[in-house]
């Protein structure tokens, strides 16, 4: 299931977001439930002003390295982006209490003028930490992102990771 197309209407209507310190998870889609090797969480901020989506998938960098990517499909992309990024900026996400530096790009939806954020761990150490966490955890992992706490599914991650082709040769 490609969550990107499902959330565009929510992004267009939800343009203001209040700062929040907790999120209410509403819908979880695990790695094992998707047809395209991704997982996502739909959640509301404390004020219920916007439904937000955090999606994760496995892909390959321009260098051919297999990596985990996160997509922030909330209206944050519209607030932060005026055009697509060539070079990423750096932000932080916290996975189970460990801060991880993340490269962040602005990306424009192919079918609208709206933007989303694409993120991946910036360092090899950070990337390995996140991948190992997803592989070893038996329960959803806690992610702190944009001052919100999200419980992210891990079921099926290892199988998707191992079947994603590995680093390009």
Coordinates of N, CA and C in Angstrom, one line a residue:
X1 N 0.9 -1.2 0.0 CA 0.0 0.0 0.0 C 0.9 1.2 0.0
X2 N 0.6 2.2 -0.9 CA 1.4 3.4 -0.9 C 0.7 4.5 -0.2
X3 N 1.1 4.8 1.0 CA 0.4 5.7 1.9 C 0.5 7.1 1.4
X4 N 1.5 7.4 0.6 CA 1.7 8.8 0.0 C 0.5 9.3 -0.7
X5 N -0.1 8.5 -1.5 CA -1.3 8.9 -2.2 C -2.5 9.0 -1.3
X6 N -2.6 8.3 -0.2 CA -3.7 8.3 0.7 C -3.8 9.6 1.5
X7 N -2.7 10.2 1.7 CA -2.7 11.3 2.6 C -2.7 12.7 2.0
X8 N -2.6 12.8 0.7 CA -2.5 14.1 0.0 C -3.7 15.0 0.4
X9 N -4.9 14.5 0.4 CA -6.0 15.4 0.8 C -5.9 15.8 2.2
X10 N -5.4 15.0 3.1 CA -5.2 15.4 4.5 C -4.2 16.5 4.6
X11 N -3.1 16.5 3.8 CA -2.1 17.5 3.8 C -2.6 18.8 3.3
X12 N -3.4 18.8 2.3 CA -3.9 20.0 1.7 C -4.8 20.8 2.7
X13 N -5.6 20.0 3.5 CA -6.5 20.7 4.4 C -5.9 21.0 5.8
X14 N -4.8 20.3 6.1 CA -4.2 20.4 7.5 C -2.9 21.2 7.4
X15 N -3.0 22.6 7.5 CA -1.8 23.3 7.3 C -1.3 23.9 8.5
X16 N -2.0 23.9 9.7 CA -1.4 24.4 10.9 C -1.3 23.3 11.9
X17 N -0.2 23.3 12.6 CA 0.1 22.2 13.5 C 0.6 22.9 14.8
X18 N 0.0 22.5 15.9 CA 0.5 23.0 17.2 C 1.6 22.1 17.7
X19 N 2.5 22.6 18.5 CA 3.6 21.8 19.1 C 3.0 20.9 20.1
X20 N 3.5 19.7 20.1 CA 2.9 18.6 20.9 C 4.0 17.8 21.6
X21 N 3.7 17.3 22.7 CA 4.7 16.4 23.4 C 4.3 15.0 23.5
X22 N 3.2 14.7 22.9 CA 2.7 13.3 22.8 C 1.8 13.2 21.6
X23 N 1.8 12.0 21.0 CA 0.9 11.8 19.9 C 0.0 10.6 20.2
X24 N -1.2 10.6 19.7 CA -2.1 9.5 19.8 C -2.0 8.7 18.6
X25 N -1.5 7.5 18.7 CA -1.5 6.6 17.5 C -2.9 6.1 17.2
X26 N -3.2 6.2 16.0 CA -4.6 5.7 15.6 C -4.5 4.4 14.7
X27 N -3.6 4.5 13.7 CA -3.6 3.4 12.8 C -2.1 3.0 12.6
X28 N -1.8 1.7 12.8 CA -0.5 1.2 12.5 C -0.6 0.2 11.4
X29 N 0.4 0.3 10.4 CA 0.5 -0.7 9.4 C 1.9 -1.3 9.4
X30 N 2.0 -2.6 9.8 CA 3.3 -3.2 9.9 C 3.9 -3.5 8.6
X31 N 5.2 -3.8 8.6 CA 6.0 -4.2 7.4 C 5.4 -5.4 6.8
X32 N 4.9 -6.3 7.6 CA 4.3 -7.6 7.1 C 2.9 -7.4 6.4
X33 N 2.3 -6.3 6.7 CA 0.9 -6.0 6.2 C 1.0 -5.3 4.8
X34 N 2.1 -4.7 4.4 CA 2.1 -3.9 3.2 C 2.5 -4.7 2.0
X35 N 2.1 -4.2 0.9 CA 2.4 -4.9 -0.4 C 3.7 -4.3 -1.0
X36 N 4.2 -3.2 -0.5 CA 5.4 -2.5 -1.0 C 6.5 -2.4 -0.1
X37 N 6.5 -3.2 1.0 CA 7.7 -3.3 1.9 C 7.9 -2.0 2.7
X38 N 6.8 -1.5 3.2 CA 6.8 -0.3 4.0 C 6.0 -0.5 5.2
X39 N 6.0 0.5 6.2 CA 5.2 0.5 7.3 C 4.9 1.9 7.6
X40 N 3.8 2.2 8.3 CA 3.4 3.6 8.7 C 2.6 3.6 9.9
X41 N 2.6 4.8 10.5 CA 1.7 5.2 11.6 C 1.0 6.4 11.2
X42 N -0.3 6.4 11.4 CA -1.2 7.6 11.3 C -1.5 8.0 12.7
X43 N -1.3 9.3 13.1 CA -1.5 9.7 14.4 C -2.0 11.2 14.4
X44 N -2.6 11.6 15.5 CA -3.1 12.9 15.7 C -2.2 13.6 16.7
X45 N -2.0 14.9 16.6 CA -1.3 15.7 17.6 C -2.3 15.8 18.8
X46 N -1.8 16.4 19.9 CA -2.7 16.5 21.1 C -3.9 17.3 20.9
X47 N -3.9 18.3 20.0 CA -5.0 19.2 19.8 C -5.9 18.6 18.7
X48 N -5.6 17.5 18.1 CA -6.4 16.9 17.0 C -6.6 17.8 15.9
X49 N -5.6 18.7 15.6 CA -5.7 19.6 14.5 C -5.3 19.1 13.2
X50 N -4.6 17.9 13.2 CA -4.1 17.3 11.9 C -3.8 15.9 12.1
X51 N -4.3 15.1 11.2 CA -3.8 13.7 11.1 C -2.4 13.7 10.4
X52 N -1.5 13.0 11.1 CA -0.1 13.0 10.5 C 0.3 11.6 10.2
X53 N 1.2 11.4 9.3 CA 1.6 10.1 8.9 C 3.2 10.1 8.9
X54 N 3.7 9.0 9.5 CA 5.1 8.8 9.4 C 5.3 7.4 8.7
X55 N 5.9 7.4 7.6 CA 6.1 6.1 6.8 C 7.5 5.8 6.8
X56 N 7.8 4.5 6.8 CA 9.2 4.0 6.7 C 9.3 3.0 5.5
X57 N 10.4 3.0 4.8 CA 10.5 2.0 3.7 C 12.0 1.7 3.6
X58 N 12.3 0.7 2.8 CA 13.7 0.3 2.5 C 14.0 0.7 1.1
X59 N 15.1 1.4 0.9 CA 15.5 1.8 -0.5 C 17.0 1.8 -0.6
X60 N 17.5 2.4 -1.7 CA 18.9 2.4 -2.0 C 19.3 3.9 -2.2
X61 N 20.4 4.2 -1.6 CA 21.0 5.6 -1.8 C 21.5 5.7 -3.2
X62 N 21.9 6.9 -3.6 CA 22.5 7.2 -4.9 C 23.8 6.3 -5.1
X63 N 24.4 6.0 -3.9 CA 25.7 5.2 -4.0 C 25.3 3.7 -4.0
X64 N 24.1 3.3 -4.0 CA 23.7 1.9 -4.0 C 23.6 1.2 -2.7
X65 N 23.7 2.0 -1.6 CA 23.7 1.4 -0.3 C 22.2 1.2 0.2
X66 N 21.9 0.0 0.7 CA 20.6 -0.3 1.2 C 20.4 0.5 2.5
X67 N 19.3 1.3 2.6 CA 19.0 2.1 3.7 C 17.5 2.1 4.1
X68 N 17.3 2.5 5.3 CA 15.9 2.7 5.8 C 15.6 4.2 5.6
X69 N 14.5 4.5 5.1 CA 14.0 5.9 4.8 C 12.7 6.1 5.6
X70 N 12.6 7.3 6.1 CA 11.3 7.8 6.8 C 10.8 8.9 6.0
X71 N 9.4 9.0 5.8 CA 8.8 10.1 5.2 C 7.8 10.7 6.2
X72 N 8.0 12.0 6.4 CA 7.0 12.7 7.2 C 6.0 13.3 6.2
X73 N 4.8 12.7 6.3 CA 3.8 13.1 5.3 C 2.7 14.1 6.0
X74 N 3.2 14.8 6.9 CA 2.3 15.8 7.6 C 2.5 17.2 6.8
X75 N 1.9 18.2 7.3 CA 2.0 19.5 6.6 C 3.3 20.2 6.9
X76 N 4.2 19.5 7.7 CA 5.5 20.1 8.0 C 6.3 20.4 6.7
X77 N 6.1 19.5 5.7 CA 6.8 19.7 4.5 C 6.4 21.1 3.8
X78 N 5.2 21.4 3.9 CA 4.7 22.7 3.3 C 5.2 23.8 4.1
X79 N 5.4 23.7 5.4 CA 5.9 24.8 6.2 C 7.4 25.0 6.0
X80 N 8.2 23.9 5.8 CA 9.6 24.0 5.8 C 10.2 24.1 4.4
X81 N 9.4 23.7 3.4 CA 10.0 23.6 2.0 C 9.3 24.6 1.0
X82 N 10.2 25.2 0.2 CA 9.7 26.1 -0.9 C 10.1 25.4 -2.2
X83 N 11.0 24.5 -2.2 CA 11.4 23.7 -3.4 C 12.0 22.4 -3.0
X84 N 12.2 21.5 -3.9 CA 12.9 20.3 -3.6 C 14.3 20.5 -3.2
X85 N 14.8 19.7 -2.3 CA 16.2 19.8 -1.9 C 17.1 18.9 -2.7
X86 N 18.3 19.5 -3.1 CA 19.3 18.7 -3.7 C 20.2 18.2 -2.6
X87 N 20.6 19.1 -1.7 CA 21.5 18.7 -0.6 C 20.6 18.7 0.7
X88 N 20.7 17.7 1.5 CA 19.9 17.6 2.7 C 20.4 18.6 3.8
X89 N 19.4 18.9 4.7 CA 19.8 19.6 5.9 C 19.8 18.5 7.0
X90 N 20.1 18.8 8.2 CA 20.3 17.8 9.3 C 19.3 18.1 10.4
X91 N 18.6 17.1 10.9 CA 17.7 17.2 12.0 C 18.0 16.0 12.9
X92 N 17.2 15.8 14.0 CA 17.4 14.7 14.9 C 16.1 14.0 15.1
X93 N 16.1 12.7 15.1 CA 15.0 11.8 15.6 C 15.6 11.0 16.7
X94 N 14.7 10.7 17.7 CA 15.2 9.9 18.8 C 14.5 8.5 18.8
X95 N 15.3 7.5 18.7 CA 14.8 6.1 18.6 C 15.1 5.4 20.0
X96 N 14.0 5.0 20.7 CA 14.2 4.4 22.0 C 15.2 5.1 22.9
X97 N 15.1 6.4 22.9 CA 15.9 7.2 23.8 C 17.2 7.6 23.3
X98 N 17.6 7.1 22.1 CA 18.9 7.4 21.5 C 18.7 8.4 20.3
X99 N 19.3 9.6 20.5 CA 19.2 10.6 19.4 C 20.1 10.1 18.2
X100 N 19.5 10.3 17.0 CA 20.2 9.9 15.8 C 20.1 11.1 14.8
X101 N 21.2 11.5 14.3 CA 21.3 12.6 13.3 C 20.7 12.1 12.0
X102 N 19.8 12.9 11.4 CA 19.1 12.4 10.2 C 19.3 13.5 9.1
X103 N 19.6 13.0 7.9 CA 19.6 13.8 6.7 C 18.2 14.0 6.3
X104 N 17.8 15.2 5.9 CA 16.4 15.5 5.6 C 16.3 16.3 4.3
X105 N 15.5 15.8 3.4 CA 15.3 16.4 2.1 C 13.8 16.8 2.0
X106 N 13.6 17.9 1.3 CA 12.3 18.4 0.9 C 12.0 17.7 -0.5
X107 N 10.8 17.0 -0.6 CA 10.4 16.4 -1.8 C 9.0 16.9 -2.1
X108 N 8.8 17.0 -3.4 CA 7.4 17.5 -3.9 C 6.7 16.2 -4.4
X109 N 5.4 16.2 -4.0 CA 4.5 15.1 -4.5 C 4.5 15.3 -6.0
X110 N 4.4 14.2 -6.7 CA 4.4 14.2 -8.2 C 3.0 14.7 -8.7
X111 N 2.0 14.7 -7.9 CA 0.7 15.0 -8.4 C 0.1 16.2 -7.7
X112 N 0.9 17.0 -7.0 CA 0.4 18.2 -6.4 C 1.6 19.2 -6.1
X113 N 1.2 20.4 -5.6 CA 2.3 21.3 -5.3 C 2.7 21.2 -3.9
X114 N 2.3 20.2 -3.1 CA 2.6 20.1 -1.7 C 4.0 19.3 -1.6
X115 N 4.6 19.5 -0.4 CA 5.8 18.9 -0.1 C 5.7 17.9 1.1
X116 N 6.6 16.9 1.1 CA 6.8 16.0 2.3 C 8.3 16.0 2.6
X117 N 8.7 15.4 3.7 CA 10.1 15.3 4.1 C 10.5 13.9 4.1
X118 N 11.7 13.7 3.5 CA 12.3 12.4 3.4 C 13.5 12.4 4.3
X119 N 13.7 11.4 5.1 CA 14.8 11.4 6.1 C 15.4 10.0 6.1
X120 N 16.7 10.0 6.4 CA 17.5 8.7 6.6 C 18.6 9.0 7.6
X121 N 19.0 8.1 8.4 CA 20.2 8.4 9.3 C 21.4 8.9 8.5
X122 N 22.0 9.9 9.1 CA 23.1 10.6 8.4 C 24.4 9.8 8.5
X123 N 24.7 9.1 9.6 CA 25.9 8.3 9.7 C 25.7 6.8 9.6
X124 N 26.8 6.1 9.3 CA 26.7 4.7 9.3 C 26.4 4.1 10.7
X125 N 27.0 4.7 11.7 CA 26.7 4.2 13.1 C 25.2 4.4 13.4
X126 N 24.7 5.6 13.1 CA 23.3 5.9 13.4 C 22.4 4.9 12.6
X127 N 22.7 4.7 11.3 CA 21.9 3.8 10.5 C 21.9 2.4 11.0
X128 N 23.1 1.9 11.4 CA 23.2 0.6 11.9 C 22.4 0.4 13.2
X129 N 22.4 1.5 14.0 CA 21.7 1.5 15.3 C 20.2 1.3 15.0
X130 N 19.7 2.1 14.1 CA 18.2 2.1 13.7 C 17.8 0.7 13.1
X131 N 18.6 0.2 12.2 CA 18.3 -1.1 11.6 C 18.3 -2.2 12.6
X132 N 19.4 -2.2 13.5 CA 19.5 -3.2 14.5 C 18.3 -3.1 15.5
X133 N 17.9 -1.9 15.8 CA 16.7 -1.7 16.7 C 15.4 -2.3 16.1
X134 N 15.2 -2.0 14.8 CA 14.1 -2.6 14.1 C 14.1 -4.1 14.0
X135 N 15.3 -4.7 13.8 CA 15.5 -6.1 13.7 C 15.3 -6.8 15.0
X136 N 15.8 -6.3 16.1 CA 15.8 -7.0 17.4 C 14.5 -6.8 18.2
X137 N 13.8 -5.7 18.0 CA 12.7 -5.4 18.8 C 11.5 -6.3 18.5
X138 N 10.8 -6.7 19.6 CA 9.7 -7.6 19.4 C 8.4 -6.8 19.6
X139 N 8.5 -5.6 20.0 CA 7.3 -4.7 20.2 C 7.6 -3.4 19.4
X140 N 6.6 -2.6 19.1 CA 6.8 -1.4 18.4 C 7.8 -0.5 19.2
X141 N 8.6 0.2 18.4 CA 9.7 1.0 19.0 C 9.1 2.5 19.1
X142 N 9.7 3.1 20.1 CA 9.3 4.5 20.4 C 10.2 5.5 19.6
X143 N 9.6 6.4 18.9 CA 10.3 7.4 18.1 C 9.8 8.7 18.6
X144 N 10.8 9.6 18.9 CA 10.4 11.0 19.1 C 10.8 11.8 17.9
X145 N 9.8 12.5 17.4 CA 10.1 13.3 16.1 C 9.2 14.5 16.2
X146 N 9.8 15.7 15.9 CA 9.0 16.9 15.9 C 8.3 17.1 17.3
X147 N 8.9 16.8 18.4 CA 8.4 16.9 19.7 C 7.2 16.0 20.0
X148 N 7.0 15.0 19.2 CA 5.9 14.0 19.4 C 6.5 12.6 19.6
X149 N 5.8 11.8 20.3 CA 6.2 10.4 20.6 C 5.3 9.5 19.8
X150 N 5.9 8.6 19.0 CA 5.2 7.7 18.1 C 5.7 6.3 18.4
X151 N 4.7 5.4 18.5 CA 5.0 4.0 18.6 C 5.0 3.4 17.2
X152 N 6.2 2.9 16.7 CA 6.3 2.5 15.3 C 6.4 1.0 15.2
X153 N 5.6 0.3 14.3 CA 5.6 -1.1 14.2 C 6.9 -1.7 13.7
X154 N 7.2 -2.9 14.1 CA 8.5 -3.6 13.7 C 8.2 -4.9 13.1
X155 N 7.0 -5.4 13.2 CA 6.6 -6.8 12.7 C 6.9 -6.9 11.2
X156 N 7.7 -7.8 10.8 CA 8.0 -8.1 9.4 C 9.2 -7.3 8.9
X157 N 9.8 -6.4 9.7 CA 10.9 -5.6 9.2 C 12.1 -6.5 8.7
X158 N 12.5 -7.4 9.5 CA 13.7 -8.2 9.2 C 13.5 -8.9 7.8
X159 N 12.3 -9.5 7.6 CA 12.1 -10.1 6.3 C 12.2 -9.1 5.1
X160 N 11.5 -8.0 5.3 CA 11.6 -7.0 4.2 C 13.0 -6.5 4.0
X161 N 13.8 -6.3 5.1 CA 15.2 -5.8 5.0 C 16.0 -6.9 4.2
X162 N 15.9 -8.1 4.6 CA 16.7 -9.2 4.0 C 16.3 -9.4 2.5
X163 N 15.1 -9.1 2.1 CA 14.6 -9.3 0.8 C 14.7 -8.1 -0.1
X164 N 15.4 -7.0 0.4 CA 15.4 -5.8 -0.4 C 16.6 -5.7 -1.3
X165 N 17.4 -6.7 -1.4 CA 18.5 -6.8 -2.4 C 19.9 -6.5 -1.9
X166 N 20.0 -5.9 -0.7 CA 21.3 -5.6 -0.2 C 22.0 -4.4 -0.9
X167 N 23.2 -4.1 -0.6 CA 23.9 -3.1 -1.3 C 24.2 -3.5 -2.8
X168 N 24.1 -2.5 -3.6 CA 24.3 -2.7 -5.1 C 25.8 -3.1 -5.3
X169 N 26.0 -4.0 -6.2 CA 27.3 -4.4 -6.6 C 27.9 -3.7 -7.8

